[in-house]
Coordinates of C-alpha atoms and ligand atoms in Angstrom, one line a residue:
M16 CA 93.7 119.2 79.9
F17 CA 94.6 122.9 79.4
R18 CA 92.5 122.8 76.6
I19 CA 89.6 121.4 78.7
R20 CA 90.4 123.7 81.4
A21 CA 90.2 126.9 79.1
V22 CA 86.9 126.2 77.6
E23 CA 85.2 125.4 81.0
E24 CA 86.6 128.4 82.9
E25 CA 85.7 130.5 79.8
I26 CA 82.0 129.3 80.0
S27 CA 82.0 129.9 83.9
K28 CA 83.2 133.3 83.3
R29 CA 80.7 134.1 80.6
Y30 CA 77.8 132.5 81.9
A31 CA 76.3 135.0 83.9
N32 CA 76.2 137.2 80.8
G33 CA 72.7 135.4 80.4
K34 CA 73.6 134.4 76.8
M35 CA 74.1 130.8 77.5
R36 CA 70.5 129.6 78.5
C37 CA 71.1 125.9 79.0
P38 CA 72.1 124.2 82.3
T39 CA 75.9 123.5 82.0
H40 CA 78.0 120.8 84.1
L41 CA 81.5 121.7 83.9
S42 CA 84.5 119.3 84.1
I43 CA 87.3 121.5 86.1
G44 CA 89.3 119.2 88.2
Q45 CA 88.3 116.5 86.0
E46 CA 90.5 116.7 82.9
S47 CA 92.8 113.7 83.4
V48 CA 90.6 110.9 82.1
P49 CA 89.3 112.5 78.9
A50 CA 92.6 114.1 78.1
A51 CA 94.3 110.5 78.3
F52 CA 91.3 109.0 76.5
S53 CA 92.1 111.6 73.3
E54 CA 95.3 110.0 72.8
I55 CA 94.0 106.4 72.8
A56 CA 90.5 106.3 70.8
K57 CA 90.7 105.9 67.0
K58 CA 88.7 108.4 65.1
N59 CA 86.0 105.6 64.2
D60 CA 85.8 104.1 67.8
F61 CA 82.5 104.9 69.5
A62 CA 81.9 107.3 72.4
V63 CA 78.8 107.9 74.5
S64 CA 78.8 110.2 77.7
S65 CA 76.2 112.2 80.3
H66 CA 75.4 115.2 81.3
R67 CA 78.7 116.4 82.2
G68 CA 80.2 115.7 78.7
H69 CA 81.7 118.5 77.2
A70 CA 85.4 117.1 77.9
H71 CA 84.7 113.9 76.2
Y72 CA 82.9 115.2 73.3
M73 CA 86.3 117.5 72.9
A74 CA 88.5 114.8 73.5
K75 CA 87.0 112.4 70.8
G76 CA 87.6 115.2 68.4
G77 CA 84.2 116.8 68.5
N78 CA 84.2 120.6 66.7
L79 CA 84.7 123.1 69.7
K80 CA 82.9 125.8 67.6
S81 CA 79.8 123.5 67.3
M82 CA 79.9 122.8 70.9
L83 CA 80.0 126.3 72.0
A84 CA 77.4 127.5 69.4
E85 CA 75.2 124.1 71.2
I86 CA 75.4 125.9 74.7
Y87 CA 74.6 129.3 73.1
G88 CA 71.5 127.5 71.3
K89 CA 72.7 128.7 68.0
K90 CA 71.8 127.0 64.8
T91 CA 75.5 126.3 63.9
G92 CA 75.7 124.0 67.2
C93 CA 76.4 120.1 66.8
S94 CA 72.3 119.7 67.4
K95 CA 71.4 122.8 65.8
G96 CA 71.2 124.9 69.0
K97 CA 68.1 122.5 70.2
G98 CA 69.9 120.2 72.7
G99 CA 72.0 122.7 74.7
S100 CA 75.2 121.3 76.8
M101 CA 73.9 118.1 77.8
H102 CA 72.9 116.8 74.0
L103 CA 76.2 116.9 72.1
I104 CA 76.9 114.9 69.4
G105 CA 79.6 114.5 66.6
L106 CA 78.8 112.2 64.1
S107 CA 81.8 112.6 62.2
V108 CA 84.2 111.4 64.8
N109 CA 81.6 108.6 66.2
F110 CA 80.9 110.9 69.1
M111 CA 77.5 109.2 69.5
G112 CA 75.6 111.3 71.7
T113 CA 75.4 112.7 75.5
S114 CA 72.0 112.5 77.9
A115 CA 70.5 114.4 80.8
I116 CA 69.2 111.0 81.9
V117 CA 71.7 109.5 84.5
G118 CA 72.9 106.2 83.0
N119 CA 70.8 106.6 79.9
S120 CA 74.0 106.3 77.4
I121 CA 75.4 103.4 78.9
P122 CA 73.1 100.6 77.1
I123 CA 73.6 103.0 73.7
G124 CA 77.3 102.6 74.3
V125 CA 76.8 98.7 74.8
G126 CA 74.6 98.7 71.8
L127 CA 77.3 100.3 69.3
G128 CA 79.8 97.8 70.9
L129 CA 77.2 95.2 69.6
S130 CA 77.2 96.6 66.3
A131 CA 80.9 96.5 66.0
K132 CA 80.9 92.9 67.4
I133 CA 78.2 92.3 64.6
K134 CA 79.8 93.6 61.9
K135 CA 83.6 92.8 62.5
T136 CA 84.7 96.2 62.2
N137 CA 87.6 96.2 65.2
Q138 CA 86.0 99.2 66.7
V139 CA 85.7 100.2 70.5
S140 CA 82.9 101.7 72.4
F141 CA 83.7 104.1 75.1
I142 CA 81.2 104.6 77.9
F143 CA 81.5 107.9 80.1
F144 CA 79.3 108.5 83.5
G145 CA 79.7 109.0 86.9
D146 CA 79.2 107.4 90.3
G147 CA 75.9 108.1 90.4
A148 CA 75.0 106.0 87.2
I149 CA 76.4 102.8 89.2
E150 CA 72.9 103.2 91.2
E151 CA 70.5 102.8 88.0
G152 CA 69.2 99.4 87.1
V153 CA 70.2 99.8 83.5
F154 CA 73.9 100.0 84.5
Y155 CA 73.7 96.2 85.7
E156 CA 72.0 95.0 82.5
S157 CA 74.2 96.6 80.5
I158 CA 77.1 95.5 81.9
N159 CA 75.9 91.9 82.3
F160 CA 74.9 91.9 78.5
A161 CA 78.4 93.4 77.7
V162 CA 80.2 90.4 79.7
V163 CA 77.9 87.7 78.3
K164 CA 78.3 88.7 74.6
K165 CA 82.1 89.7 75.1
L166 CA 81.7 93.1 73.6
P167 CA 84.2 95.5 73.0
V168 CA 83.4 98.0 75.4
V169 CA 85.5 100.0 77.8
F170 CA 83.1 101.4 80.8
I171 CA 84.8 104.5 82.4
C172 CA 83.5 105.7 85.7
E173 CA 84.4 109.0 86.7
N174 CA 84.2 108.7 90.4
N175 CA 83.9 112.3 92.2
L176 CA 82.3 111.0 95.1
Y177 CA 79.1 113.0 94.3
S178 CA 75.9 112.8 92.9
V179 CA 74.6 116.4 92.9
Y180 CA 75.0 117.2 96.9
S181 CA 74.8 113.4 98.0
P182 CA 78.1 112.0 99.1
L183 CA 78.7 108.3 98.2
E184 CA 78.2 107.2 102.0
V185 CA 74.5 108.1 101.9
R186 CA 73.9 106.7 98.7
Q187 CA 75.6 103.4 98.9
P188 CA 76.3 100.8 101.8
K189 CA 79.3 101.5 104.1
N190 CA 82.6 100.1 102.9
R191 CA 81.5 99.2 99.4
N192 CA 84.1 99.1 96.9
I193 CA 82.5 100.1 93.5
S194 CA 85.3 98.3 91.4
K195 CA 85.2 95.3 93.6
M196 CA 81.1 95.0 93.4
V197 CA 81.3 95.4 89.4
K198 CA 84.0 92.9 89.3
A199 CA 81.6 90.1 90.6
I200 CA 79.5 90.7 87.3
G201 CA 82.4 89.6 85.4
P202 CA 84.4 92.4 83.3
K203 CA 88.1 92.9 83.7
V204 CA 88.2 95.9 86.1
H205 CA 90.9 98.4 87.1
S206 CA 91.0 101.5 89.0
C207 CA 93.3 104.4 89.7
D208 CA 94.1 107.8 90.7
G209 CA 92.1 109.9 88.1
N210 CA 93.8 113.0 88.5
D211 CA 97.1 111.3 87.3
V212 CA 96.8 111.6 83.6
L213 CA 99.9 109.3 83.1
K214 CA 98.4 106.4 85.3
V215 CA 95.1 106.9 83.7
Y216 CA 96.7 106.6 80.2
G217 CA 98.4 103.3 80.9
I218 CA 95.2 101.8 82.2
L219 CA 93.0 102.9 79.5
K220 CA 95.5 102.0 76.6
K221 CA 95.8 98.5 78.1
A222 CA 91.9 98.0 78.4
T223 CA 91.4 99.7 75.1
N224 CA 94.0 97.2 73.3
E225 CA 92.7 94.0 75.5
T226 CA 89.0 94.8 74.8
R227 CA 89.6 95.6 70.9
K228 CA 91.4 92.1 70.5
G229 CA 88.1 90.3 71.5
N230 CA 89.0 89.9 75.4
G231 CA 85.8 91.3 76.5
P232 CA 84.6 94.5 78.5
Y233 CA 86.3 96.4 80.8
F234 CA 85.2 98.5 83.9
L235 CA 87.5 101.3 84.9
E236 CA 86.9 103.3 87.7
F237 CA 89.0 106.7 88.0
S238 CA 88.9 108.7 91.2
T239 CA 88.6 112.5 90.8
Y240 CA 86.7 115.5 92.1
R241 CA 84.7 118.4 90.7
W242 CA 85.5 121.6 91.8
L243 CA 82.7 123.9 91.1
E244 CA 78.9 123.3 91.7
H245 CA 77.1 120.3 90.3
C246 CA 75.6 122.4 87.6
G247 CA 76.5 125.9 87.0
P248 CA 79.6 128.2 86.7
N249 CA 80.1 128.7 90.7
F250 CA 81.8 127.4 93.8
D251 CA 79.3 126.0 96.1
N252 CA 81.6 125.1 99.0
N253 CA 79.5 127.5 101.2
I254 CA 76.0 125.5 101.1
G255 CA 77.5 122.7 103.5
Y256 CA 76.9 119.4 101.9
R257 CA 80.8 119.0 101.4
S258 CA 83.9 121.0 103.5
V259 CA 86.2 123.3 102.4
G260 CA 88.9 120.9 103.8
E261 CA 88.0 118.2 101.7
F262 CA 87.8 120.6 98.6
L263 CA 91.3 121.8 99.3
K264 CA 92.7 118.4 100.0
W265 CA 91.6 117.2 96.3
K266 CA 92.5 120.8 95.0
K267 CA 96.2 119.9 95.9
K268 CA 95.6 116.6 93.8
E269 CA 94.8 118.4 90.8
P270 CA 95.4 116.8 87.3
I271 CA 97.4 120.0 85.8
Q272 CA 99.8 120.7 88.4
K273 CA 100.2 116.6 89.2
L274 CA 101.7 116.5 85.5
V275 CA 103.6 119.7 85.8
K276 CA 105.4 118.4 88.8
K277 CA 106.5 115.3 86.8
I278 CA 108.1 116.7 83.6
S279 CA 111.2 118.2 82.5
S280 CA 111.8 122.0 81.8
K281 CA 112.0 121.5 78.2
S282 CA 108.6 119.7 78.4
K283 CA 107.4 122.8 80.4
N284 CA 108.4 125.3 77.6
H285 CA 106.1 123.0 75.5
L286 CA 103.3 123.0 77.7
E287 CA 103.5 127.1 77.8
K288 CA 103.1 127.0 74.0
I289 CA 100.3 124.9 74.3
R290 CA 98.4 127.0 76.7
N291 CA 99.0 129.9 74.5
Q292 CA 97.8 128.3 71.2
V293 CA 94.5 127.2 73.3
K294 CA 93.9 130.7 74.4
I295 CA 93.7 131.7 70.7
E296 CA 91.4 128.8 69.7
V297 CA 89.0 129.1 72.9
K298 CA 88.6 133.1 71.9
S299 CA 87.9 132.6 68.1
S300 CA 85.4 129.7 69.1
F301 CA 83.4 131.7 71.6
N302 CA 83.4 134.4 69.0
F303 CA 82.2 132.0 66.6
A304 CA 79.3 130.8 69.0
E305 CA 78.3 134.4 69.9
K306 CA 78.1 135.8 66.3
S307 CA 76.3 132.7 65.3
P308 CA 72.5 133.1 64.3
F309 CA 69.8 131.3 66.2
P310 CA 67.6 128.8 64.8
K311 CA 64.5 130.1 63.1
Q312 CA 61.1 129.4 64.4
S313 CA 60.4 127.1 60.9
D314 CA 63.6 125.0 62.0
A315 CA 61.7 123.7 65.0
Y316 CA 60.6 120.4 63.3
E317 CA 63.7 120.0 61.5
G318 CA 65.7 116.8 62.6
V319 CA 68.2 117.7 65.2
Y320 CA 71.0 115.1 64.5
A321 CA 73.8 116.6 62.7
K322 CA 74.8 114.7 59.5
K323 CA 78.0 113.1 58.8
Ligands
TPP21 C1 67.3 109.2 86.1 C2 68.0 110.4 86.5 N1 67.9 110.6 87.9 C3 68.2 111.9 88.6 C4 68.5 112.5 87.7 C5 69.2 113.9 88.1 N2 70.6 114.2 88.3 C6 71.1 114.8 87.2 S1 72.8 114.6 87.6 C7 72.8 113.9 88.7 C8 73.9 113.4 89.3 C9 74.7 112.4 89.0 O1 76.0 112.0 89.4 P1 77.3 111.3 88.8 O2 76.6 110.2 88.0 O3 77.9 110.8 89.7 O4 77.7 112.4 87.8 P2 78.4 113.6 88.2 O5 77.4 114.8 88.3 O6 79.1 113.5 89.6 O7 79.5 113.9 87.3 C10 71.6 113.4 89.3 C11 71.3 112.7 90.2 C12 68.8 112.5 86.2 N3 69.0 113.5 85.4 N4 68.4 111.1 85.8
MG22 MG1 79.6 111.8 90.6

């Protein structure tokens, strides 16, 4: 969680320098789910994510230097500087990509689950998406297919209440409970406080073990909240689509403090060590990205995907 927070805060701090020229969707406030995931997924398990994918890429073991270089548009980036923040890929750790099109990576994640089942590889496919992706038709086709074929897929919805500036209540019928609705399609469904990393860990671990055993797909809904604007490095509570009161209420429930309150003072010392290590790693990774060369004009038609 420290590592994700530190990277996202540094992006936010440096963004105004104008060197990162792609849109960026930051995960500050949403660190619990990817952090728990990082302790559960195996290296050869698959994962895909969406426009807000930095944390998932890092949690799957994606190379931090390559991610930052990508955001800076550099040749050393994970998509060779041609994709930017929303097109992250790490084939060496089976992080199979992120997409700017809401819902677009869901069927890809299901296809990866199907491949694991056909080839009997014992891999699990994890699909990260937001509450907005539930409103895309492809979500229903994909999860139905995963249920019918009993695929080893974990659908992970990080419900942060908003799709850009629209809260759930103007997008979906009043009193709809997403988990209940999805349960009717047939996957096993669980939900919990998505800012409580230990709770998320428990639910995600069980779902992963069960789906790996061949017991079919899971849909997990984790409630959380993004602190910054939908896209970009700033706070935007002043523009009126959400209240300062709501923001402060969620800020009190933020993932890192929630964990710190629960642990012993010995563990707190350990956390301080982690925080310091992370600072050093983040600084050197930004230096790498800033110093890396841009792609050449002649690279324009080269394949964008990194090789294993
Ligand atoms: C198919 C499609 N429709 C609309 C958009 C514009 N758009 C980009 S991000 C976003 C919000 C998605 O919300 P959610 O899935 O909840 O993710 P969050 O940003 O909250 O993490 C929208 C509507 C898009 N990129 N793709
Ligand atoms: Mg959302």
